[in-house]
JSON list of C-alpha atoms in Angstrom, two decimals:
[
{"chain": "A", "resi": 1, "resn": "MET", "atom": "CA", "xyz": [54.16, 32.02, -40.38]},
{"chain": "A", "resi": 2, "resn": "PHE", "atom": "CA", "xyz": [52.86, 34.32, -42.47]},
{"chain": "A", "resi": 3, "resn": "HIS", "atom": "CA", "xyz": [53.26, 37.11, -39.89]},
{"chain": "A", "resi": 4, "resn": "GLY", "atom": "CA", "xyz": [57.40, 37.41, -39.88]},
{"chain": "A", "resi": 5, "resn": "SER", "atom": "CA", "xyz": [56.45, 38.19, -43.89]},
{"chain": "A", "resi": 6, "resn": "LEU", "atom": "CA", "xyz": [54.94, 41.12, -42.98]},
{"chain": "A", "resi": 7, "resn": "ALA", "atom": "CA", "xyz": [56.49, 45.44, -41.87]},
{"chain": "A", "resi": 8, "resn": "LEU", "atom": "CA", "xyz": [55.53, 46.22, -38.25]},
{"chain": "A", "resi": 9, "resn": "PRO", "atom": "CA", "xyz": [52.86, 48.39, -38.74]},
{"chain": "A", "resi": 10, "resn": "ALA", "atom": "CA", "xyz": [50.96, 46.61, -41.38]},
{"chain": "A", "resi": 11, "resn": "ARG", "atom": "CA", "xyz": [51.03, 43.10, -38.43]},
{"chain": "A", "resi": 12, "resn": "LEU", "atom": "CA", "xyz": [49.22, 45.42, -35.60]},
{"chain": "A", "resi": 13, "resn": "GLN", "atom": "CA", "xyz": [46.68, 47.56, -38.62]},
{"chain": "A", "resi": 14, "resn": "LEU", "atom": "CA", "xyz": [46.41, 43.28, -38.83]},
{"chain": "A", "resi": 15, "resn": "LEU", "atom": "CA", "xyz": [45.97, 42.99, -35.38]},
{"chain": "A", "resi": 16, "resn": "ALA", "atom": "CA", "xyz": [44.21, 45.51, -34.61]},
{"chain": "A", "resi": 17, "resn": "ARG", "atom": "CA", "xyz": [41.35, 45.63, -36.61]},
{"chain": "A", "resi": 18, "resn": "ASP", "atom": "CA", "xyz": [39.01, 43.62, -34.86]},
{"chain": "A", "resi": 19, "resn": "ALA", "atom": "CA", "xyz": [39.42, 44.60, -31.75]},
{"chain": "A", "resi": 20, "resn": "MET", "atom": "CA", "xyz": [39.68, 48.26, -31.34]},
{"chain": "A", "resi": 21, "resn": "GLU", "atom": "CA", "xyz": [37.55, 51.82, -33.13]},
{"chain": "A", "resi": 22, "resn": "PRO", "atom": "CA", "xyz": [39.24, 53.49, -36.55]},
{"chain": "A", "resi": 23, "resn": "ARG", "atom": "CA", "xyz": [40.86, 56.05, -33.67]},
{"chain": "A", "resi": 24, "resn": "PRO", "atom": "CA", "xyz": [43.45, 55.04, -32.17]},
{"chain": "A", "resi": 25, "resn": "ALA", "atom": "CA", "xyz": [43.75, 51.92, -34.28]},
{"chain": "A", "resi": 26, "resn": "ARG", "atom": "CA", "xyz": [45.23, 54.21, -37.08]},
{"chain": "A", "resi": 27, "resn": "HIS", "atom": "CA", "xyz": [47.55, 55.65, -33.54]},
{"chain": "A", "resi": 28, "resn": "LEU", "atom": "CA", "xyz": [49.04, 52.23, -33.25]},
{"chain": "A", "resi": 29, "resn": "VAL", "atom": "CA", "xyz": [49.64, 52.25, -37.01]},
{"chain": "A", "resi": 30, "resn": "ARG", "atom": "CA", "xyz": [51.23, 54.72, -37.11]},
{"chain": "A", "resi": 31, "resn": "ALA", "atom": "CA", "xyz": [53.30, 54.25, -33.17]},
{"chain": "A", "resi": 32, "resn": "GLY", "atom": "CA", "xyz": [54.45, 50.97, -35.23]},
{"chain": "A", "resi": 33, "resn": "ALA", "atom": "CA", "xyz": [54.98, 53.08, -38.18]},
{"chain": "A", "resi": 34, "resn": "LEU", "atom": "CA", "xyz": [57.64, 55.86, -36.09]},
{"chain": "A", "resi": 35, "resn": "THR", "atom": "CA", "xyz": [58.56, 52.23, -34.41]},
{"chain": "A", "resi": 36, "resn": "GLU", "atom": "CA", "xyz": [59.82, 50.88, -38.63]},
{"chain": "A", "resi": 37, "resn": "LEU", "atom": "CA", "xyz": [61.48, 54.07, -39.00]},
{"chain": "A", "resi": 38, "resn": "ALA", "atom": "CA", "xyz": [63.52, 54.70, -35.62]},
{"chain": "A", "resi": 39, "resn": "ARG", "atom": "CA", "xyz": [64.72, 50.71, -35.44]},
{"chain": "A", "resi": 40, "resn": "ARG", "atom": "CA", "xyz": [66.15, 51.64, -39.52]},
{"chain": "A", "resi": 41, "resn": "GLY", "atom": "CA", "xyz": [68.54, 54.06, -38.45]},
{"chain": "A", "resi": 42, "resn": "LEU", "atom": "CA", "xyz": [66.13, 57.05, -40.71]},
{"chain": "A", "resi": 43, "resn": "LEU", "atom": "CA", "xyz": [64.66, 58.15, -38.00]},
{"chain": "A", "resi": 44, "resn": "VAL", "atom": "CA", "xyz": [67.16, 59.25, -34.87]},
{"chain": "A", "resi": 45, "resn": "ASP", "atom": "CA", "xyz": [66.42, 60.89, -31.23]},
{"chain": "A", "resi": 46, "resn": "ASP", "atom": "CA", "xyz": [68.40, 63.26, -31.57]},
{"chain": "A", "resi": 47, "resn": "ASP", "atom": "CA", "xyz": [67.37, 65.16, -27.69]},
{"chain": "A", "resi": 48, "resn": "GLY", "atom": "CA", "xyz": [63.81, 63.61, -27.90]},
{"chain": "A", "resi": 49, "resn": "ILE", "atom": "CA", "xyz": [63.20, 64.59, -30.80]},
{"chain": "A", "resi": 50, "resn": "ALA", "atom": "CA", "xyz": [62.18, 62.40, -33.99]},
{"chain": "A", "resi": 51, "resn": "THR", "atom": "CA", "xyz": [65.11, 63.25, -36.34]},
{"chain": "A", "resi": 52, "resn": "PRO", "atom": "CA", "xyz": [65.80, 62.58, -40.07]},
{"chain": "A", "resi": 53, "resn": "ALA", "atom": "CA", "xyz": [69.33, 60.48, -40.13]},
{"chain": "A", "resi": 54, "resn": "ASP", "atom": "CA", "xyz": [69.08, 62.30, -44.01]},
{"chain": "A", "resi": 55, "resn": "LEU", "atom": "CA", "xyz": [67.01, 64.47, -46.85]},
{"chain": "A", "resi": 56, "resn": "ASP", "atom": "CA", "xyz": [67.43, 60.92, -48.64]},
{"chain": "A", "resi": 57, "resn": "SER", "atom": "CA", "xyz": [67.15, 58.01, -47.74]},
{"chain": "A", "resi": 58, "resn": "ALA", "atom": "CA", "xyz": [64.55, 55.56, -48.95]},
{"chain": "A", "resi": 59, "resn": "THR", "atom": "CA", "xyz": [62.91, 52.37, -47.64]},
{"chain": "A", "resi": 60, "resn": "GLY", "atom": "CA", "xyz": [61.04, 51.87, -50.34]},
{"chain": "A", "resi": 61, "resn": "ASP", "atom": "CA", "xyz": [57.85, 50.72, -48.29]},
{"chain": "A", "resi": 62, "resn": "ALA", "atom": "CA", "xyz": [54.77, 53.31, -49.35]},
{"chain": "A", "resi": 63, "resn": "VAL", "atom": "CA", "xyz": [53.66, 53.58, -46.33]},
{"chain": "A", "resi": 64, "resn": "LEU", "atom": "CA", "xyz": [57.68, 54.63, -44.18]},
{"chain": "A", "resi": 65, "resn": "ASP", "atom": "CA", "xyz": [58.74, 56.73, -47.30]},
{"chain": "A", "resi": 66, "resn": "GLY", "atom": "CA", "xyz": [55.09, 58.79, -46.42]},
{"chain": "A", "resi": 67, "resn": "LEU", "atom": "CA", "xyz": [56.12, 59.01, -42.77]},
{"chain": "A", "resi": 68, "resn": "LEU", "atom": "CA", "xyz": [59.52, 60.10, -43.73]},
{"chain": "A", "resi": 69, "resn": "GLU", "atom": "CA", "xyz": [58.59, 62.71, -46.13]},
{"chain": "A", "resi": 70, "resn": "LEU", "atom": "CA", "xyz": [56.34, 63.48, -43.54]},
{"chain": "A", "resi": 71, "resn": "VAL", "atom": "CA", "xyz": [58.24, 64.65, -40.80]},
{"chain": "A", "resi": 72, "resn": "ARG", "atom": "CA", "xyz": [61.61, 65.99, -43.29]},
{"chain": "A", "resi": 73, "resn": "GLU", "atom": "CA", "xyz": [59.18, 67.80, -44.51]},
{"chain": "A", "resi": 74, "resn": "SER", "atom": "CA", "xyz": [57.10, 69.31, -40.45]},
{"chain": "A", "resi": 75, "resn": "LEU", "atom": "CA", "xyz": [58.21, 71.06, -37.89]},
{"chain": "A", "resi": 76, "resn": "PRO", "atom": "CA", "xyz": [60.30, 68.49, -35.36]},
{"chain": "A", "resi": 77, "resn": "HIS", "atom": "CA", "xyz": [58.52, 67.48, -33.00]},
{"chain": "A", "resi": 78, "resn": "ARG", "atom": "CA", "xyz": [59.01, 64.19, -29.57]},
{"chain": "A", "resi": 79, "resn": "TRP", "atom": "CA", "xyz": [57.89, 60.99, -30.74]},
{"chain": "A", "resi": 80, "resn": "ASP", "atom": "CA", "xyz": [54.91, 61.14, -28.79]},
{"chain": "A", "resi": 81, "resn": "ALA", "atom": "CA", "xyz": [53.20, 64.18, -30.90]},
{"chain": "A", "resi": 82, "resn": "TRP", "atom": "CA", "xyz": [53.78, 62.05, -34.60]},
{"chain": "A", "resi": 83, "resn": "VAL", "atom": "CA", "xyz": [51.26, 59.34, -32.96]},
{"chain": "A", "resi": 84, "resn": "THR", "atom": "CA", "xyz": [48.62, 61.24, -33.96]},
{"chain": "A", "resi": 85, "resn": "PRO", "atom": "CA", "xyz": [48.53, 64.42, -36.72]},
{"chain": "A", "resi": 86, "resn": "TYR", "atom": "CA", "xyz": [47.98, 63.35, -40.27]},
{"chain": "A", "resi": 87, "resn": "ALA", "atom": "CA", "xyz": [47.61, 59.42, -38.97]},
{"chain": "A", "resi": 88, "resn": "ARG", "atom": "CA", "xyz": [44.87, 58.19, -40.72]},
{"chain": "A", "resi": 89, "resn": "VAL", "atom": "CA", "xyz": [46.53, 59.09, -43.78]},
{"chain": "A", "resi": 90, "resn": "THR", "atom": "CA", "xyz": [49.35, 55.96, -42.90]},
{"chain": "A", "resi": 91, "resn": "SER", "atom": "CA", "xyz": [46.24, 53.54, -41.27]},
{"chain": "A", "resi": 92, "resn": "ASP", "atom": "CA", "xyz": [45.19, 53.87, -45.35]},
{"chain": "A", "resi": 93, "resn": "ALA", "atom": "CA", "xyz": [48.23, 53.09, -46.44]},
{"chain": "A", "resi": 94, "resn": "VAL", "atom": "CA", "xyz": [48.50, 50.37, -44.46]},
{"chain": "A", "resi": 95, "resn": "ARG", "atom": "CA", "xyz": [45.84, 49.33, -45.34]},
{"chain": "A", "resi": 96, "resn": "GLU", "atom": "CA", "xyz": [46.04, 49.53, -49.05]},
{"chain": "A", "resi": 97, "resn": "GLN", "atom": "CA", "xyz": [48.27, 47.84, -49.34]},
{"chain": "A", "resi": 98, "resn": "LEU", "atom": "CA", "xyz": [46.53, 45.10, -47.39]},
{"chain": "A", "resi": 99, "resn": "VAL", "atom": "CA", "xyz": [44.02, 44.89, -49.87]},
{"chain": "A", "resi": 100, "resn": "ALA", "atom": "CA", "xyz": [46.83, 43.71, -52.71]},
{"chain": "A", "resi": 101, "resn": "PRO", "atom": "CA", "xyz": [47.95, 40.07, -50.98]},
{"chain": "A", "resi": 102, "resn": "GLY", "atom": "CA", "xyz": [44.57, 39.90, -50.41]},
{"chain": "A", "resi": 103, "resn": "TYR", "atom": "CA", "xyz": [44.51, 40.05, -46.02]},
{"chain": "A", "resi": 104, "resn": "VAL", "atom": "CA", "xyz": [42.11, 42.68, -46.82]},
{"chain": "A", "resi": 105, "resn": "ARG", "atom": "CA", "xyz": [38.61, 43.14, -48.69]},
{"chain": "A", "resi": 106, "resn": "ALA", "atom": "CA", "xyz": [37.56, 45.96, -49.89]},
{"chain": "A", "resi": 107, "resn": "GLU", "atom": "CA", "xyz": [33.76, 46.48, -50.36]},
{"chain": "A", "resi": 108, "resn": "ARG", "atom": "CA", "xyz": [31.52, 48.41, -51.84]},
{"chain": "A", "resi": 109, "resn": "ARG", "atom": "CA", "xyz": [28.63, 49.76, -49.99]},
{"chain": "A", "resi": 110, "resn": "ARG", "atom": "CA", "xyz": [25.97, 52.58, -50.44]},
{"chain": "A", "resi": 111, "resn": "VAL", "atom": "CA", "xyz": [25.25, 54.83, -47.23]},
{"chain": "A", "resi": 112, "resn": "LEU", "atom": "CA", "xyz": [21.28, 54.84, -46.95]},
{"chain": "A", "resi": 113, "resn": "GLY", "atom": "CA", "xyz": [21.54, 53.06, -50.24]},
{"chain": "A", "resi": 114, "resn": "LEU", "atom": "CA", "xyz": [22.97, 55.74, -52.23]},
{"chain": "A", "resi": 115, "resn": "PHE", "atom": "CA", "xyz": [26.43, 57.44, -50.63]},
{"chain": "A", "resi": 116, "resn": "PRO", "atom": "CA", "xyz": [28.93, 55.03, -52.21]},
{"chain": "A", "resi": 117, "resn": "SER", "atom": "CA", "xyz": [31.86, 53.80, -49.67]},
{"chain": "A", "resi": 118, "resn": "VAL", "atom": "CA", "xyz": [34.08, 51.10, -49.76]},
{"chain": "A", "resi": 119, "resn": "GLU", "atom": "CA", "xyz": [34.75, 49.03, -45.97]},
{"chain": "A", "resi": 120, "resn": "TYR", "atom": "CA", "xyz": [37.46, 46.99, -45.95]},
{"chain": "A", "resi": 121, "resn": "VAL", "atom": "CA", "xyz": [37.49, 43.54, -43.90]},
{"chain": "A", "resi": 122, "resn": "PRO", "atom": "CA", "xyz": [39.36, 41.21, -42.95]},
{"chain": "A", "resi": 123, "resn": "ALA", "atom": "CA", "xyz": [39.80, 38.53, -46.24]},
{"chain": "A", "resi": 124, "resn": "ARG", "atom": "CA", "xyz": [42.45, 36.05, -44.17]},
{"chain": "A", "resi": 125, "resn": "ALA", "atom": "CA", "xyz": [40.47, 35.56, -41.11]},
{"chain": "A", "resi": 126, "resn": "ALA", "atom": "CA", "xyz": [43.22, 31.60, -40.02]},
{"chain": "A", "resi": 127, "resn": "ASP", "atom": "CA", "xyz": [45.86, 34.26, -40.29]},
{"chain": "A", "resi": 128, "resn": "VAL", "atom": "CA", "xyz": [44.01, 37.02, -38.29]},
{"chain": "A", "resi": 129, "resn": "ALA", "atom": "CA", "xyz": [43.49, 34.01, -35.68]},
{"chain": "A", "resi": 130, "resn": "ALA", "atom": "CA", "xyz": [47.09, 33.44, -36.68]},
{"chain": "A", "resi": 131, "resn": "LEU", "atom": "CA", "xyz": [48.28, 36.35, -35.70]},
{"chain": "A", "resi": 132, "resn": "ARG", "atom": "CA", "xyz": [46.98, 36.89, -32.59]},
{"chain": "A", "resi": 133, "resn": "ASP", "atom": "CA", "xyz": [47.52, 33.70, -31.37]},
{"chain": "A", "resi": 134, "resn": "HIS", "atom": "CA", "xyz": [51.16, 34.79, -31.33]},
{"chain": "A", "resi": 135, "resn": "ALA", "atom": "CA", "xyz": [51.09, 38.00, -29.78]},
{"chain": "A", "resi": 136, "resn": "ARG", "atom": "CA", "xyz": [49.30, 36.12, -27.01]},
{"chain": "A", "resi": 137, "resn": "ASP", "atom": "CA", "xyz": [52.03, 33.50, -26.60]},
{"chain": "A", "resi": 138, "resn": "VAL", "atom": "CA", "xyz": [54.43, 36.41, -26.80]},
{"chain": "A", "resi": 139, "resn": "LEU", "atom": "CA", "xyz": [51.91, 38.06, -24.42]},
{"chain": "A", "resi": 140, "resn": "ASP", "atom": "CA", "xyz": [51.60, 34.45, -21.80]},
{"chain": "A", "resi": 141, "resn": "GLY", "atom": "CA", "xyz": [54.02, 32.41, -22.86]},
{"chain": "A", "resi": 142, "resn": "PRO", "atom": "CA", "xyz": [56.42, 30.29, -20.63]},
{"chain": "A", "resi": 143, "resn": "LEU", "atom": "CA", "xyz": [58.97, 32.69, -22.57]},
{"chain": "A", "resi": 144, "resn": "PRO", "atom": "CA", "xyz": [61.20, 35.40, -21.08]},
{"chain": "A", "resi": 145, "resn": "ALA", "atom": "CA", "xyz": [61.12, 38.28, -22.03]},
{"chain": "A", "resi": 146, "resn": "ALA", "atom": "CA", "xyz": [64.52, 38.43, -22.50]},
{"chain": "A", "resi": 147, "resn": "ASP", "atom": "CA", "xyz": [63.90, 35.12, -24.83]},
{"chain": "A", "resi": 148, "resn": "VAL", "atom": "CA", "xyz": [61.55, 37.28, -27.05]},
{"chain": "A", "resi": 149, "resn": "SER", "atom": "CA", "xyz": [62.74, 38.66, -30.36]},
{"chain": "A", "resi": 150, "resn": "GLU", "atom": "CA", "xyz": [62.74, 42.30, -30.94]},
{"chain": "A", "resi": 151, "resn": "ALA", "atom": "CA", "xyz": [60.51, 41.95, -32.93]},
{"chain": "A", "resi": 152, "resn": "ASP", "atom": "CA", "xyz": [57.85, 40.64, -30.90]},
{"chain": "A", "resi": 153, "resn": "ALA", "atom": "CA", "xyz": [58.62, 42.24, -28.41]},
{"chain": "A", "resi": 154, "resn": "ALA", "atom": "CA", "xyz": [57.58, 45.15, -30.00]},
{"chain": "A", "resi": 155, "resn": "LEU", "atom": "CA", "xyz": [54.59, 44.14, -31.36]},
{"chain": "A", "resi": 156, "resn": "VAL", "atom": "CA", "xyz": [53.09, 42.96, -28.29]},
{"chain": "A", "resi": 157, "resn": "ALA", "atom": "CA", "xyz": [54.28, 46.13, -26.17]},
{"chain": "A", "resi": 158, "resn": "LEU", "atom": "CA", "xyz": [53.41, 48.75, -28.37]},
{"chain": "A", "resi": 159, "resn": "ALA", "atom": "CA", "xyz": [49.98, 47.24, -28.87]},
{"chain": "A", "resi": 160, "resn": "ALA", "atom": "CA", "xyz": [49.08, 46.30, -25.96]},
{"chain": "A", "resi": 161, "resn": "SER", "atom": "CA", "xyz": [49.59, 49.22, -24.72]},
{"chain": "A", "resi": 162, "resn": "ALA", "atom": "CA", "xyz": [46.87, 50.52, -27.18]},
{"chain": "A", "resi": 163, "resn": "GLU", "atom": "CA", "xyz": [45.43, 48.17, -25.14]},
{"chain": "A", "resi": 164, "resn": "PRO", "atom": "CA", "xyz": [42.68, 46.15, -28.78]},
{"chain": "A", "resi": 165, "resn": "ARG", "atom": "CA", "xyz": [40.46, 43.77, -26.37]},
{"chain": "A", "resi": 166, "resn": "THR", "atom": "CA", "xyz": [41.56, 40.75, -28.62]},
{"chain": "A", "resi": 167, "resn": "LEU", "atom": "CA", "xyz": [44.76, 40.54, -27.10]},
{"chain": "A", "resi": 168, "resn": "VAL", "atom": "CA", "xyz": [44.25, 42.55, -23.86]},
{"chain": "A", "resi": 169, "resn": "PRO", "atom": "CA", "xyz": [40.69, 41.98, -21.91]},
{"chain": "A", "resi": 170, "resn": "ASP", "atom": "CA", "xyz": [39.29, 44.34, -19.81]},
{"chain": "A", "resi": 171, "resn": "ARG", "atom": "CA", "xyz": [39.78, 41.42, -16.69]},
{"chain": "A", "resi": 172, "resn": "ASP", "atom": "CA", "xyz": [43.52, 41.08, -16.94]},
{"chain": "A", "resi": 173, "resn": "ARG", "atom": "CA", "xyz": [45.44, 44.62, -17.41]},
{"chain": "A", "resi": 174, "resn": "ALA", "atom": "CA", "xyz": [46.24, 44.77, -14.91]},
{"chain": "A", "resi": 175, "resn": "ARG", "atom": "CA", "xyz": [48.32, 40.40, -14.26]},
{"chain": "A", "resi": 176, "resn": "HIS", "atom": "CA", "xyz": [49.63, 41.42, -18.06]},
{"chain": "A", "resi": 177, "resn": "ALA", "atom": "CA", "xyz": [51.65, 45.09, -16.88]},
{"chain": "A", "resi": 178, "resn": "GLY", "atom": "CA", "xyz": [54.68, 44.06, -15.55]},
{"chain": "A", "resi": 179, "resn": "ARG", "atom": "CA", "xyz": [55.31, 41.39, -18.79]},
{"chain": "A", "resi": 180, "resn": "VAL", "atom": "CA", "xyz": [54.13, 44.60, -20.85]},
{"chain": "A", "resi": 181, "resn": "GLN", "atom": "CA", "xyz": [56.91, 46.48, -18.97]},
{"chain": "A", "resi": 182, "resn": "GLU", "atom": "CA", "xyz": [59.50, 43.55, -19.98]},
{"chain": "A", "resi": 183, "resn": "LEU", "atom": "CA", "xyz": [58.60, 43.59, -23.28]},
{"chain": "A", "resi": 184, "resn": "THR", "atom": "CA", "xyz": [59.01, 47.17, -23.53]},
{"chain": "A", "resi": 185, "resn": "GLY", "atom": "CA", "xyz": [62.22, 46.78, -22.61]},
{"chain": "A", "resi": 186, "resn": "ARG", "atom": "CA", "xyz": [63.25, 43.50, -24.72]},
{"chain": "A", "resi": 187, "resn": "ALA", "atom": "CA", "xyz": [62.34, 45.64, -27.69]},
{"chain": "A", "resi": 188, "resn": "ALA", "atom": "CA", "xyz": [64.11, 49.03, -26.82]},
{"chain": "A", "resi": 189, "resn": "ALA", "atom": "CA", "xyz": [67.29, 46.93, -26.46]},
{"chain": "A", "resi": 190, "resn": "ALA", "atom": "CA", "xyz": [66.87, 47.07, -31.11]},
{"chain": "A", "resi": 191, "resn": "PRO", "atom": "CA", "xyz": [69.12, 49.54, -32.14]},
{"chain": "A", "resi": 192, "resn": "GLY", "atom": "CA", "xyz": [67.78, 53.15, -32.67]},
{"chain": "A", "resi": 193, "resn": "LEU", "atom": "CA", "xyz": [64.39, 52.27, -30.52]},
{"chain": "A", "resi": 194, "resn": "GLY", "atom": "CA", "xyz": [66.30, 52.65, -26.64]},
{"chain": "A", "resi": 195, "resn": "ARG", "atom": "CA", "xyz": [64.08, 56.08, -25.76]},
{"chain": "A", "resi": 196, "resn": "VAL", "atom": "CA", "xyz": [61.51, 55.97, -28.84]},
{"chain": "A", "resi": 197, "resn": "LEU", "atom": "CA", "xyz": [59.57, 52.69, -27.89]},
{"chain": "A", "resi": 198, "resn": "PRO", "atom": "CA", "xyz": [59.05, 53.32, -24.22]},
{"chain": "A", "resi": 199, "resn": "GLU", "atom": "CA", "xyz": [57.94, 56.41, -25.23]},
{"chain": "A", "resi": 200, "resn": "LEU", "atom": "CA", "xyz": [55.29, 55.65, -28.32]},
{"chain": "A", "resi": 201, "resn": "CYS", "atom": "CA", "xyz": [53.80, 53.25, -25.67]},
{"chain": "A", "resi": 202, "resn": "ALA", "atom": "CA", "xyz": [53.33, 55.73, -23.57]},
{"chain": "A", "resi": 203, "resn": "ALA", "atom": "CA", "xyz": [51.87, 57.73, -25.70]},
{"chain": "A", "resi": 204, "resn": "LEU", "atom": "CA", "xyz": [49.67, 55.16, -26.74]},
{"chain": "A", "resi": 205, "resn": "SER", "atom": "CA", "xyz": [48.57, 54.11, -22.86]},
{"chain": "A", "resi": 206, "resn": "SER", "atom": "CA", "xyz": [47.55, 58.19, -22.71]},
{"chain": "A", "resi": 207, "resn": "LEU", "atom": "CA", "xyz": [45.21, 57.95, -25.48]},
{"chain": "A", "resi": 208, "resn": "PRO", "atom": "CA", "xyz": [41.17, 56.96, -24.32]},
{"chain": "A", "resi": 209, "resn": "VAL", "atom": "CA", "xyz": [39.96, 53.45, -24.19]},
{"chain": "A", "resi": 210, "resn": "PRO", "atom": "CA", "xyz": [37.31, 53.21, -27.04]},
{"chain": "A", "resi": 211, "resn": "SER", "atom": "CA", "xyz": [33.99, 51.22, -24.71]},
{"chain": "A", "resi": 212, "resn": "VAL", "atom": "CA", "xyz": [32.14, 48.79, -25.60]},
{"chain": "A", "resi": 213, "resn": "ARG", "atom": "CA", "xyz": [29.12, 49.59, -27.53]}
]
């Protein structure tokens, strides 16, 4: 399935794209990038502070390396404090990554018929739907949380914490709360994520949920 080849921030971007307003969606993507850096051991938890493991390592991924450099150049912060600052930079970079392989298409428009603008829209609807169906299967499916992969558990725990409505409809949030907690615990079992992932999920849960218009 296509979604297995994408990094966690990109998978979250596709999950969130149709379900959330741009502001909270970018926070979800930022949380995914922080999770990925922690999983790779490039950001480590130092008594609750997101701390670069060293000053030289890189991933080769422009999104992750850009965030890692930002953390290195900034004052120390807790994990949850990194979910919102400059999150649009991370989300925009992920979106650009998705344009090249064709997951997202850039459409040029004019605002009020005068000002040039670019709108990004999903271009591979079947693939995005497959990712969403897979995430829902993880959330609703018969597999015990202990048998879900750490990567899938992290994907769904973060997405459900941010409450994208195509994954967790309003009427189903209470019913899924226990399962989300189980998946959070499963993902947190991965090296480097024990304290990090629950804190990021809590930070996402505390963000205002956009109203439906």
